XYZ file of C-alpha atoms in Angstrom:
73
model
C -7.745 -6.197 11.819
C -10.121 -7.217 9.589
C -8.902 -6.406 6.099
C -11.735 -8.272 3.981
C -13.944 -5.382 4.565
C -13.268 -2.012 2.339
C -12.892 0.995 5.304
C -10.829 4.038 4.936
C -9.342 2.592 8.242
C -8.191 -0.173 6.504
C -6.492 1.667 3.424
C -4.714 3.526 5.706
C -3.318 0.532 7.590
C -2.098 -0.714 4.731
C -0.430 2.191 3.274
C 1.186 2.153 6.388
C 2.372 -1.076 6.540
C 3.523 -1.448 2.608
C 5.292 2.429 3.144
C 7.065 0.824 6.667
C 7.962 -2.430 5.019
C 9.913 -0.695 1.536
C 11.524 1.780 3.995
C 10.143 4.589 1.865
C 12.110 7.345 2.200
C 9.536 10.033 0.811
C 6.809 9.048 2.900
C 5.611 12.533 2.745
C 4.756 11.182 -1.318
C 2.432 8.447 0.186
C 0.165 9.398 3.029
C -2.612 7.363 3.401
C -4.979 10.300 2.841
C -4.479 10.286 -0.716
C -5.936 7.051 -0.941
C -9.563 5.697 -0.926
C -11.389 2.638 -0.480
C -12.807 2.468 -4.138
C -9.569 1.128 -5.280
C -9.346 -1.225 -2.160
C -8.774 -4.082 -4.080
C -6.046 -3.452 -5.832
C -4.565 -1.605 -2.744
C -4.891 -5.275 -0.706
C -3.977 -6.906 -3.496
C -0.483 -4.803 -3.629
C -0.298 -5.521 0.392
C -0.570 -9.090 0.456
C 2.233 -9.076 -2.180
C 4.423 -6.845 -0.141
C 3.863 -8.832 2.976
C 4.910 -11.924 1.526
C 8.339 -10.788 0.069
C 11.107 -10.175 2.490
C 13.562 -8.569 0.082
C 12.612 -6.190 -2.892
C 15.017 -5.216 -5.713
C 15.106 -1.249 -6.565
C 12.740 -2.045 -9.706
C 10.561 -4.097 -8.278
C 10.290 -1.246 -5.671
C 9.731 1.719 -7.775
C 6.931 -0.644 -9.861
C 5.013 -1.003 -6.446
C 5.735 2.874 -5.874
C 4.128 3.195 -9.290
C 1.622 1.507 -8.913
C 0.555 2.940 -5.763
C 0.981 6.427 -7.810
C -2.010 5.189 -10.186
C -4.067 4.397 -7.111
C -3.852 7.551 -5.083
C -7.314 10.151 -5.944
């Protein structure tokens, strides 16, 4: 997948992805609908992060939850 282009595909794979990785339990709270490719930036910017990191502590989780809150339209 090519994530260097902006696509609503490509949002949604990443919500995906960053919701699988943190074991959300409310995914309900983050479907990839509410989310659009004009913040697509930030949104890759928050999914490279996650994929790097193996281990998140529970603030460092709810700060990414957050911030994913301030994205969503």
């Amino acid at each position: 997948m090519d994530l260097t282009k902006p696509s609503k595909e490509n949002v949604s794979y990443m919500i995906e992805q960053i919701k699988e990785k943190l074991r959300m339990v409310n995914v309900d709270a983050m479907k990839s609908e509410h989310f659009t490719d004009e913040h697509y930036e930030d949104i890759l910017y928050l999914y490279e992060m996650v994929m790097k990191r193996n281990t998140f502590s529970p603030s460092e989780m709810q700060a990414i939850v957050s911030e994913l809150g301030t994205l969503r339209k």
